[in-house]
Amino acid sequence: MWIWPCGNTNPIKAEVEETLKRIQTHKGVIGTIVVNAEGIPIRTTLDNSTTVQYAGLLHQLTMKARSTVRDLDPQNDLTFLRIRSKKHEIMVAPDKEYLLIVIQNPSE
Amino acid sequence: MFTDETLDALGVESLWRKSQQFAQESRGCQTRPVHTAEAEIQPLLNADNGTQTDPQDHLIYQLPLKGELRPESPGLRDFLHRVEDMVVKELGSNAKSHAFDGFDVIWEDQNETVSCIHCLQHPSAQEKGLQVTSISWSCTGSVIACAFGRVDDGDWSTEKSCVCTWNLDRRGLNPKRPDMVIDVARPVMSLSFHPSQPSLIAGGLYSGEVVVWDTNRTQDLILAQTGMSTDTHREPVYQVAWVPGPRRGEMVVLSAGSGGRVLLWTVDSDEGRLVLSAGFALIRQQVPHNSALSKNRGSSNVGVTSLALSPWDLDTFLVGSESGLVLKCSFSAQTLAAAPPDGESVTLRAPAQFSFSPRGGPVHSLHCSPFHRNLFVSVGTDGLAHLHSLLQPDPLLSLRVSDSYVFGVRWSPTRPLLFAAATGQGLVQIFDLGRKSLRPAATLDQLTGGQPVYCLEFNPRRKDLLAVGNADGSVNIWHLSTELTEQGPRETAKLEQLANEVAE
C-alpha cells in the first residue's frame, strides 16, 4: 500500500508536471494531452470537451496507423504520428500504455 | 376329398433375447435434522438520512482537477522520459521548418465565380408593391423565409402583407411560387427563425405586435401572439430574435421597436399567447454618454432600429437607435427605467451601460463578429461601415460602403475578415479586411434597377450561400466563390491584430 504525503511534495509527480510544462511552453504549442491505453485522458491543458474529443479521435487514429504500419511490414512498428492541417499540426507519440498528444501552431 | 382342418399355433422361443432385469436394489438417504432457531431485533434509536447527487452539467468524463492529489498513473514518468526528447526535437524543427510554406491542398471543387442561382418572388406581393423587409434562414439551412412590408411608408399602415417561405433543397423549386404563404394583417418588419426548431418563426409587425408562427400546423399557423395589450409595443417592431431563457433549453423571443422598448416574451403555446417576462426601456436621460449630445427636444425614448446579440457573451447586446446612438446593453442590468409606468406587467429596467461614438443618422444594422469577442460592425444612413471594438467608443476603422444609405451588414460565418453590406443603390458590397485596399472585394448587383437592398443573411449551414432581400419584392440567392468562403491562413491572427489597434 502506498502512502502519499500531502501536498505537491511528491517528487515523481513533480517531475511529471515539469516535463509536461516544458513541452507546453514550447514555441507555438496550443495544448498537451496525455491519454492512457483505454483512450481516457489523464492530463490535459485544454478544456474538458475539446480534450475528450481529441483523445477519443486520436486514440482511434493512432491504433489504425499502427496496424497499417504493421500490416505493411510485420517487423516494423509506429514510432510517431504527425497530422498537418491548415490551421495547426497535431503530433502523437505512442507507447504501450500511454499516448502523448501535442497540438502546435507552427507559424507563430 | 378336401376337408377343413385347423392346426395348433406354433411358438418359437427367442435364442438371443434375454430378460434385462437381473438385479434390483433400492437405496434411500436422509439428511440429519436441520437445527432452526428464531430471534427478533428492534432498533431503539432511529435516524433519517438522505443523499442526492448534483445534476451533471455535461455528460462527459469529468477530468480530475489539476493540482489535486491523485494516485499516480504507474509508468507515466518513465513514458514521458522516453518521449520527451523526441517530441521537443520535433516541435523545435517544426517551428523553424519552411517545408509547408505555400503548400495548399484543394479538397473541393473550386468555384471561381459568384452567381445568382435563384431569384425568388411572390407575384401577388409584388403587384401590391410590397418590399422585402427581412429575411431569415432556418437552422437547417434549407428554408428561407421572407417578410413583406414597407420601409418607406411613414403612415400607420393597415395594409395586408405576408410571410413567404421557400425550401431550396426541394426538387421542383418554383422561384415564382413560395412553398408556404402566411397571410398577416399588418406589414411585417422583422423575422427570425428559431435556432433549433426549424418550424418556428417569430415576426415583428408594424403595429407593434409580435407573433410566433408554427409552420408544422395545417390550420391556424399562429402559435402565439402578443395581441394588442398594455404590454405590447406601441411602435413598429424592427427586430426580433430568439435568446436563451431562464430555464435550460428554453428560448424566449426578444423584440425591439422604435418606441424605445426591448421586451422579452415567453411562448405559452397552450393559451396561444406571448407572455411578457422582462422588459427594458431606453430613455435618453439614462443613456451614458461621453460626448455632449445635442439638446434636442422630442420624445425621451430612444427608438431602436437595430439590435445585435453577442455570440460570445450571452449577457451583452448592442442597440442601434434612430438618432445614431450605438449602445452596449446588458440583460442583467438592475437599474429601473425612468419611464412612467404605462400599465405594463413587469417593471422596466434601463439596460444601457456604454455608449459608442454617435453616428450621423439612424443605425440600420449591427452585427457582432463570430470570430472575435470584441468586434462588431455598424452601418447607417451616412453610407459608412464602422468597425468597432467593444472596449472603446471610437471606431477602429471606417469604410465607405456607398454614397447612399446602407441598410444591412453581416459578417461572414466562415471568413473572419469578410463582411457584406447592403446598400440603397441596389448593390451588395463585400469587404475583405485582409486586403490592403479599402475597396470592396466583390460587388453583387441585384439588378433591381437602382432600388435599395434592405436585408441580407448568410446561410448558417451551407457556407457559400447568401440571401439578399430587395425593395422590389424579390429575394436573390447568391452562390459565392471559394475565395469569399474559404478561410485563409492566419486570418484569425490578423483580426486579432486589427482589434488590438487603438484609434487615435
PDB file of N, CA and C in Angstrom, chain B residues 139-217:
ATOM      1  N   CYS B 139     -32.702  26.970 -39.199  1.00  0.00           N
ATOM      2  CA  CYS B 139     -31.468  26.458 -38.603  1.00  0.00           C
ATOM      3  C   CYS B 139     -30.878  25.327 -39.432  1.00  0.00           C
ATOM      4  N   THR B 140     -31.688  24.661 -40.262  1.00  0.00           N
ATOM      5  CA  THR B 140     -31.168  23.585 -41.095  1.00  0.00           C
ATOM      6  C   THR B 140     -30.518  24.120 -42.358  1.00  0.00           C
ATOM      7  N   GLY B 141     -30.752  25.389 -42.659  1.00  0.00           N
ATOM      8  CA  GLY B 141     -30.130  25.981 -43.833  1.00  0.00           C
ATOM      9  C   GLY B 141     -30.834  25.686 -45.142  1.00  0.00           C
ATOM     10  N   SER B 142     -31.991  25.036 -45.110  1.00  0.00           N
ATOM     11  CA  SER B 142     -32.637  24.756 -46.388  1.00  0.00           C
ATOM     12  C   SER B 142     -33.860  25.612 -46.664  1.00  0.00           C
ATOM     13  N   VAL B 143     -34.410  26.245 -45.646  1.00  0.00           N
ATOM     14  CA  VAL B 143     -35.621  27.041 -45.874  1.00  0.00           C
ATOM     15  C   VAL B 143     -35.290  28.503 -45.671  1.00  0.00           C
ATOM     16  N   ILE B 144     -35.748  29.331 -46.595  1.00  0.00           N
ATOM     17  CA  ILE B 144     -35.579  30.768 -46.408  1.00  0.00           C
ATOM     18  C   ILE B 144     -36.965  31.394 -46.311  1.00  0.00           C
ATOM     19  N   ALA B 145     -37.134  32.243 -45.313  1.00  0.00           N
ATOM     20  CA  ALA B 145     -38.415  32.929 -45.130  1.00  0.00           C
ATOM     21  C   ALA B 145     -38.177  34.409 -45.352  1.00  0.00           C
ATOM     22  N   CYS B 146     -39.155  35.055 -46.016  1.00  0.00           N
ATOM     23  CA  CYS B 146     -39.004  36.493 -46.175  1.00  0.00           C
ATOM     24  C   CYS B 146     -40.287  37.189 -45.797  1.00  0.00           C
ATOM     25  N   ALA B 147     -40.124  38.356 -45.218  1.00  0.00           N
ATOM     26  CA  ALA B 147     -41.261  39.122 -44.717  1.00  0.00           C
ATOM     27  C   ALA B 147     -41.486  40.303 -45.638  1.00  0.00           C
ATOM     28  N   PHE B 148     -42.744  40.541 -45.941  1.00  0.00           N
ATOM     29  CA  PHE B 148     -43.074  41.664 -46.806  1.00  0.00           C
ATOM     30  C   PHE B 148     -43.645  42.802 -45.986  1.00  0.00           C
ATOM     31  N   GLY B 149     -43.304  43.988 -46.381  1.00  0.00           N
ATOM     32  CA  GLY B 149     -43.847  45.140 -45.679  1.00  0.00           C
ATOM     33  C   GLY B 149     -43.397  46.371 -46.410  1.00  0.00           C
ATOM     34  N   ARG B 150     -43.338  47.477 -45.700  1.00  0.00           N
ATOM     35  CA  ARG B 150     -42.845  48.698 -46.323  1.00  0.00           C
ATOM     36  C   ARG B 150     -41.873  49.366 -45.399  1.00  0.00           C
ATOM     37  N   VAL B 151     -40.780  49.831 -45.957  1.00  0.00           N
ATOM     38  CA  VAL B 151     -39.816  50.565 -45.159  1.00  0.00           C
ATOM     39  C   VAL B 151     -39.968  52.054 -45.380  1.00  0.00           C
ATOM     40  N   ASP B 152     -40.473  52.414 -46.549  1.00  0.00           N
ATOM     41  CA  ASP B 152     -40.503  53.846 -46.864  1.00  0.00           C
ATOM     42  C   ASP B 152     -41.817  54.507 -46.494  1.00  0.00           C
ATOM     43  N   ASP B 153     -42.708  53.751 -45.926  1.00  0.00           N
ATOM     44  CA  ASP B 153     -44.017  54.317 -45.611  1.00  0.00           C
ATOM     45  C   ASP B 153     -43.999  54.904 -44.213  1.00  0.00           C
ATOM     46  N   GLY B 154     -44.362  56.149 -44.078  1.00  0.00           N
ATOM     47  CA  GLY B 154     -44.318  56.733 -42.747  1.00  0.00           C
ATOM     48  C   GLY B 154     -45.638  56.644 -42.010  1.00  0.00           C
ATOM     49  N   ASP B 155     -46.701  56.357 -42.742  1.00  0.00           N
ATOM     50  CA  ASP B 155     -48.019  56.341 -42.093  1.00  0.00           C
ATOM     51  C   ASP B 155     -48.272  55.039 -41.368  1.00  0.00           C
ATOM     52  N   TRP B 156     -49.270  55.081 -40.533  1.00  0.00           N
ATOM     53  CA  TRP B 156     -49.693  53.853 -39.871  1.00  0.00           C
ATOM     54  C   TRP B 156     -50.380  52.983 -40.907  1.00  0.00           C
ATOM     55  N   SER B 157     -49.696  51.955 -41.286  1.00  0.00           N
ATOM     56  CA  SER B 157     -50.196  51.213 -42.434  1.00  0.00           C
ATOM     57  C   SER B 157     -51.131  50.088 -41.997  1.00  0.00           C
ATOM     58  N   THR B 158     -52.217  49.936 -42.696  1.00  0.00           N
ATOM     59  CA  THR B 158     -53.115  48.832 -42.393  1.00  0.00           C
ATOM     60  C   THR B 158     -53.145  47.850 -43.552  1.00  0.00           C
ATOM     61  N   GLU B 159     -52.067  47.885 -44.305  1.00  0.00           N
ATOM     62  CA  GLU B 159     -52.036  47.026 -45.482  1.00  0.00           C
ATOM     63  C   GLU B 159     -51.800  45.581 -45.091  1.00  0.00           C
ATOM     64  N   LYS B 160     -52.464  44.680 -45.763  1.00  0.00           N
ATOM     65  CA  LYS B 160     -52.200  43.269 -45.510  1.00  0.00           C
ATOM     66  C   LYS B 160     -50.913  42.878 -46.200  1.00  0.00           C
ATOM     67  N   SER B 161     -50.158  42.007 -45.534  1.00  0.00           N
ATOM     68  CA  SER B 161     -48.928  41.552 -46.182  1.00  0.00           C
ATOM     69  C   SER B 161     -48.789  40.071 -45.886  1.00  0.00           C
ATOM     70  N   CYS B 162     -47.627  39.533 -46.185  1.00  0.00           N
ATOM     71  CA  CYS B 162     -47.465  38.100 -45.962  1.00  0.00           C
ATOM     72  C   CYS B 162     -46.025  37.756 -45.645  1.00  0.00           C
ATOM     73  N   VAL B 163     -45.865  36.518 -45.209  1.00  0.00           N
ATOM     74  CA  VAL B 163     -44.542  35.946 -44.977  1.00  0.00           C
ATOM     75  C   VAL B 163     -44.467  34.717 -45.874  1.00  0.00           C
ATOM     76  N   CYS B 164     -43.449  34.645 -46.690  1.00  0.00           N
ATOM     77  CA  CYS B 164     -43.334  33.510 -47.627  1.00  0.00           C
ATOM     78  C   CYS B 164     -42.107  32.689 -47.297  1.00  0.00           C
ATOM     79  N   THR B 165     -42.226  31.380 -47.482  1.00  0.00           N
ATOM     80  CA  THR B 165     -41.046  30.530 -47.293  1.00  0.00           C
ATOM     81  C   THR B 165     -40.829  29.692 -48.539  1.00  0.00           C
ATOM     82  N   TRP B 166     -39.552  29.481 -48.828  1.00  0.00           N
ATOM     83  CA  TRP B 166     -39.163  28.590 -49.919  1.00  0.00           C
ATOM     84  C   TRP B 166     -38.203  27.563 -49.360  1.00  0.00           C
ATOM     85  N   ASN B 167     -38.325  26.318 -49.790  1.00  0.00           N
ATOM     86  CA  ASN B 167     -37.369  25.301 -49.398  1.00  0.00           C
ATOM     87  C   ASN B 167     -36.444  25.062 -50.574  1.00  0.00           C
ATOM     88  N   LEU B 168     -35.201  25.512 -50.451  1.00  0.00           N
ATOM     89  CA  LEU B 168     -34.299  25.472 -51.590  1.00  0.00           C
ATOM     90  C   LEU B 168     -33.815  24.080 -51.916  1.00  0.00           C
ATOM     91  N   ASP B 169     -33.900  23.154 -50.949  1.00  0.00           N
ATOM     92  CA  ASP B 169     -33.394  21.813 -51.225  1.00  0.00           C
ATOM     93  C   ASP B 169     -34.441  20.914 -51.838  1.00  0.00           C
ATOM     94  N   ARG B 170     -35.634  21.419 -51.976  1.00  0.00           N
ATOM     95  CA  ARG B 170     -36.698  20.595 -52.540  1.00  0.00           C
ATOM     96  C   ARG B 170     -36.550  20.552 -54.042  1.00  0.00           C
ATOM     97  N   ARG B 171     -36.829  19.390 -54.613  1.00  0.00           N
ATOM     98  CA  ARG B 171     -36.833  19.309 -56.083  1.00  0.00           C
ATOM     99  C   ARG B 171     -38.050  20.023 -56.574  1.00  0.00           C
ATOM    100  N   GLY B 172     -37.964  20.577 -57.745  1.00  0.00           N
ATOM    101  CA  GLY B 172     -39.153  21.252 -58.269  1.00  0.00           C
ATOM    102  C   GLY B 172     -39.401  22.569 -57.581  1.00  0.00           C
ATOM    103  N   LEU B 173     -38.305  23.228 -57.209  1.00  0.00           N
ATOM    104  CA  LEU B 173     -38.442  24.542 -56.591  1.00  0.00           C
ATOM    105  C   LEU B 173     -38.909  25.522 -57.649  1.00  0.00           C
ATOM    106  N   ASN B 174     -40.009  26.183 -57.392  1.00  0.00           N
ATOM    107  CA  ASN B 174     -40.514  27.171 -58.332  1.00  0.00           C
ATOM    108  C   ASN B 174     -40.237  28.548 -57.754  1.00  0.00           C
ATOM    109  N   PRO B 175     -39.332  29.306 -58.350  1.00  0.00           N
ATOM    110  CA  PRO B 175     -38.969  30.592 -57.735  1.00  0.00           C
ATOM    111  C   PRO B 175     -40.138  31.573 -57.704  1.00  0.00           C
ATOM    112  N   LYS B 176     -41.150  31.335 -58.543  1.00  0.00           N
ATOM    113  CA  LYS B 176     -42.256  32.292 -58.552  1.00  0.00           C
ATOM    114  C   LYS B 176     -43.362  31.895 -57.601  1.00  0.00           C
ATOM    115  N   ARG B 177     -43.237  30.720 -57.000  1.00  0.00           N
ATOM    116  CA  ARG B 177     -44.317  30.273 -56.136  1.00  0.00           C
ATOM    117  C   ARG B 177     -43.725  29.812 -54.805  1.00  0.00           C
ATOM    118  N   PRO B 178     -44.005  30.522 -53.723  1.00  0.00           N
ATOM    119  CA  PRO B 178     -43.448  30.103 -52.433  1.00  0.00           C
ATOM    120  C   PRO B 178     -44.082  28.795 -51.965  1.00  0.00           C
ATOM    121  N   ASP B 179     -43.309  28.030 -51.163  1.00  0.00           N
ATOM    122  CA  ASP B 179     -43.847  26.780 -50.619  1.00  0.00           C
ATOM    123  C   ASP B 179     -44.959  27.058 -49.640  1.00  0.00           C
ATOM    124  N   MET B 180     -44.808  28.147 -48.892  1.00  0.00           N
ATOM    125  CA  MET B 180     -45.833  28.465 -47.907  1.00  0.00           C
ATOM    126  C   MET B 180     -46.013  29.972 -47.859  1.00  0.00           C
ATOM    127  N   VAL B 181     -47.233  30.409 -47.814  1.00  0.00           N
ATOM    128  CA  VAL B 181     -47.535  31.838 -47.701  1.00  0.00           C
ATOM    129  C   VAL B 181     -48.389  32.029 -46.461  1.00  0.00           C
ATOM    130  N   ILE B 182     -47.896  32.830 -45.536  1.00  0.00           N
ATOM    131  CA  ILE B 182     -48.663  33.106 -44.312  1.00  0.00           C
ATOM    132  C   ILE B 182     -49.203  34.514 -44.449  1.00  0.00           C
ATOM    133  N   ASP B 183     -50.516  34.647 -44.425  1.00  0.00           N
ATOM    134  CA  ASP B 183     -51.107  35.982 -44.555  1.00  0.00           C
ATOM    135  C   ASP B 183     -51.114  36.669 -43.220  1.00  0.00           C
ATOM    136  N   VAL B 184     -50.702  37.901 -43.221  1.00  0.00           N
ATOM    137  CA  VAL B 184     -50.624  38.680 -41.978  1.00  0.00           C
ATOM    138  C   VAL B 184     -51.406  39.959 -42.192  1.00  0.00           C
ATOM    139  N   ALA B 185     -52.068  40.401 -41.128  1.00  0.00           N
ATOM    140  CA  ALA B 185     -52.934  41.554 -41.295  1.00  0.00           C
ATOM    141  C   ALA B 185     -52.176  42.865 -41.376  1.00  0.00           C
ATOM    142  N   ARG B 186     -50.924  42.876 -40.927  1.00  0.00           N
ATOM    143  CA  ARG B 186     -50.158  44.126 -40.915  1.00  0.00           C
ATOM    144  C   ARG B 186     -48.828  43.881 -41.609  1.00  0.00           C
ATOM    145  N   PRO B 187     -48.158  44.928 -42.034  1.00  0.00           N
ATOM    146  CA  PRO B 187     -46.825  44.703 -42.607  1.00  0.00           C
ATOM    147  C   PRO B 187     -45.878  44.141 -41.557  1.00  0.00           C
ATOM    148  N   VAL B 188     -45.074  43.177 -42.003  1.00  0.00           N
ATOM    149  CA  VAL B 188     -44.122  42.532 -41.108  1.00  0.00           C
ATOM    150  C   VAL B 188     -42.775  43.229 -41.265  1.00  0.00           C
ATOM    151  N   MET B 189     -42.202  43.656 -40.153  1.00  0.00           N
ATOM    152  CA  MET B 189     -40.948  44.411 -40.264  1.00  0.00           C
ATOM    153  C   MET B 189     -39.716  43.572 -39.977  1.00  0.00           C
ATOM    154  N   SER B 190     -39.859  42.483 -39.231  1.00  0.00           N
ATOM    155  CA  SER B 190     -38.679  41.690 -38.896  1.00  0.00           C
ATOM    156  C   SER B 190     -39.086  40.246 -38.716  1.00  0.00           C
ATOM    157  N   LEU B 191     -38.106  39.369 -38.911  1.00  0.00           N
ATOM    158  CA  LEU B 191     -38.373  37.934 -38.939  1.00  0.00           C
ATOM    159  C   LEU B 191     -37.185  37.200 -38.341  1.00  0.00           C
ATOM    160  N   SER B 192     -37.475  36.100 -37.642  1.00  0.00           N
ATOM    161  CA  SER B 192     -36.352  35.324 -37.120  1.00  0.00           C
ATOM    162  C   SER B 192     -36.783  33.874 -36.922  1.00  0.00           C
ATOM    163  N   PHE B 193     -36.023  32.944 -37.481  1.00  0.00           N
ATOM    164  CA  PHE B 193     -36.293  31.529 -37.286  1.00  0.00           C
ATOM    165  C   PHE B 193     -35.753  31.104 -35.923  1.00  0.00           C
ATOM    166  N   HIS B 194     -36.405  30.117 -35.313  1.00  0.00           N
ATOM    167  CA  HIS B 194     -35.923  29.557 -34.054  1.00  0.00           C
ATOM    168  C   HIS B 194     -34.582  28.856 -34.288  1.00  0.00           C
ATOM    169  N   PRO B 195     -33.618  29.026 -33.377  1.00  0.00           N
ATOM    170  CA  PRO B 195     -32.290  28.463 -33.625  1.00  0.00           C
ATOM    171  C   PRO B 195     -32.202  26.951 -33.602  1.00  0.00           C
ATOM    172  N   SER B 196     -33.198  26.237 -33.053  1.00  0.00           N
ATOM    173  CA  SER B 196     -33.072  24.787 -33.088  1.00  0.00           C
ATOM    174  C   SER B 196     -34.321  24.087 -33.604  1.00  0.00           C
ATOM    175  N   GLN B 197     -35.478  24.711 -33.538  1.00  0.00           N
ATOM    176  CA  GLN B 197     -36.683  24.083 -34.073  1.00  0.00           C
ATOM    177  C   GLN B 197     -36.994  24.701 -35.421  1.00  0.00           C
ATOM    178  N   PRO B 198     -36.868  23.914 -36.475  1.00  0.00           N
ATOM    179  CA  PRO B 198     -36.968  24.520 -37.808  1.00  0.00           C
ATOM    180  C   PRO B 198     -38.357  24.983 -38.214  1.00  0.00           C
ATOM    181  N   SER B 199     -39.366  24.745 -37.399  1.00  0.00           N
ATOM    182  CA  SER B 199     -40.694  25.138 -37.871  1.00  0.00           C
ATOM    183  C   SER B 199     -41.199  26.426 -37.238  1.00  0.00           C
ATOM    184  N   LEU B 200     -40.482  26.959 -36.251  1.00  0.00           N
ATOM    185  CA  LEU B 200     -40.994  28.155 -35.581  1.00  0.00           C
ATOM    186  C   LEU B 200     -40.365  29.416 -36.143  1.00  0.00           C
ATOM    187  N   ILE B 201     -41.199  30.398 -36.444  1.00  0.00           N
ATOM    188  CA  ILE B 201     -40.709  31.693 -36.928  1.00  0.00           C
ATOM    189  C   ILE B 201     -41.321  32.775 -36.048  1.00  0.00           C
ATOM    190  N   ALA B 202     -40.507  33.709 -35.618  1.00  0.00           N
ATOM    191  CA  ALA B 202     -41.023  34.851 -34.864  1.00  0.00           C
ATOM    192  C   ALA B 202     -41.010  36.068 -35.772  1.00  0.00           C
ATOM    193  N   GLY B 203     -42.042  36.882 -35.687  1.00  0.00           N
ATOM    194  CA  GLY B 203     -42.098  38.060 -36.545  1.00  0.00           C
ATOM    195  C   GLY B 203     -42.578  39.265 -35.768  1.00  0.00           C
ATOM    196  N   GLY B 204     -42.048  40.427 -36.150  1.00  0.00           N
ATOM    197  CA  GLY B 204     -42.483  41.666 -35.521  1.00  0.00           C
ATOM    198  C   GLY B 204     -43.246  42.496 -36.530  1.00  0.00           C
ATOM    199  N   LEU B 205     -44.387  43.012 -36.129  1.00  0.00           N
ATOM    200  CA  LEU B 205     -45.254  43.702 -37.077  1.00  0.00           C
ATOM    201  C   LEU B 205     -45.148  45.215 -36.939  1.00  0.00           C
ATOM    202  N   TYR B 206     -45.678  45.880 -37.942  1.00  0.00           N
ATOM    203  CA  TYR B 206     -45.656  47.338 -37.954  1.00  0.00           C
ATOM    204  C   TYR B 206     -46.487  47.916 -36.823  1.00  0.00           C
ATOM    205  N   SER B 207     -47.498  47.162 -36.399  1.00  0.00           N
ATOM    206  CA  SER B 207     -48.385  47.688 -35.357  1.00  0.00           C
ATOM    207  C   SER B 207     -47.802  47.507 -33.966  1.00  0.00           C
ATOM    208  N   GLY B 208     -46.677  46.855 -33.850  1.00  0.00           N
ATOM    209  CA  GLY B 208     -46.087  46.661 -32.535  1.00  0.00           C
ATOM    210  C   GLY B 208     -46.308  45.275 -31.972  1.00  0.00           C
ATOM    211  N   GLU B 209     -47.087  44.465 -32.697  1.00  0.00           N
ATOM    212  CA  GLU B 209     -47.320  43.115 -32.180  1.00  0.00           C
ATOM    213  C   GLU B 209     -46.161  42.206 -32.532  1.00  0.00           C
ATOM    214  N   VAL B 210     -46.033  41.139 -31.749  1.00  0.00           N
ATOM    215  CA  VAL B 210     -45.030  40.116 -32.027  1.00  0.00           C
ATOM    216  C   VAL B 210     -45.791  38.804 -32.167  1.00  0.00           C
ATOM    217  N   VAL B 211     -45.497  38.063 -33.227  1.00  0.00           N
ATOM    218  CA  VAL B 211     -46.232  36.816 -33.480  1.00  0.00           C
ATOM    219  C   VAL B 211     -45.227  35.681 -33.669  1.00  0.00           C
ATOM    220  N   VAL B 212     -45.591  34.492 -33.200  1.00  0.00           N
ATOM    221  CA  VAL B 212     -44.769  33.307 -33.468  1.00  0.00           C
ATOM    222  C   VAL B 212     -45.620  32.354 -34.294  1.00  0.00           C
ATOM    223  N   TRP B 213     -45.136  31.983 -35.489  1.00  0.00           N
ATOM    224  CA  TRP B 213     -45.860  31.048 -36.348  1.00  0.00           C
ATOM    225  C   TRP B 213     -45.210  29.681 -36.251  1.00  0.00           C
ATOM    226  N   ASP B 214     -46.061  28.661 -36.382  1.00  0.00           N
ATOM    227  CA  ASP B 214     -45.537  27.301 -36.408  1.00  0.00           C
ATOM    228  C   ASP B 214     -45.898  26.715 -37.767  1.00  0.00           C
ATOM    229  N   THR B 215     -44.887  26.492 -38.621  1.00  0.00           N
ATOM    230  CA  THR B 215     -45.193  26.063 -39.985  1.00  0.00           C
ATOM    231  C   THR B 215     -45.572  24.599 -40.062  1.00  0.00           C
ATOM    232  N   ASN B 216     -45.510  23.883 -38.951  1.00  0.00           N
ATOM    233  CA  ASN B 216     -45.933  22.485 -38.952  1.00  0.00           C
ATOM    234  C   ASN B 216     -47.446  22.341 -38.929  1.00  0.00           C
ATOM    235  N   ARG B 217     -48.120  23.355 -38.436  1.00  0.00           N
ATOM    236  CA  ARG B 217     -49.572  23.248 -38.319  1.00  0.00           C
ATOM    237  C   ARG B 217     -50.231  23.349 -39.676  1.00  0.00           C
TER     238      ARG B 217
END
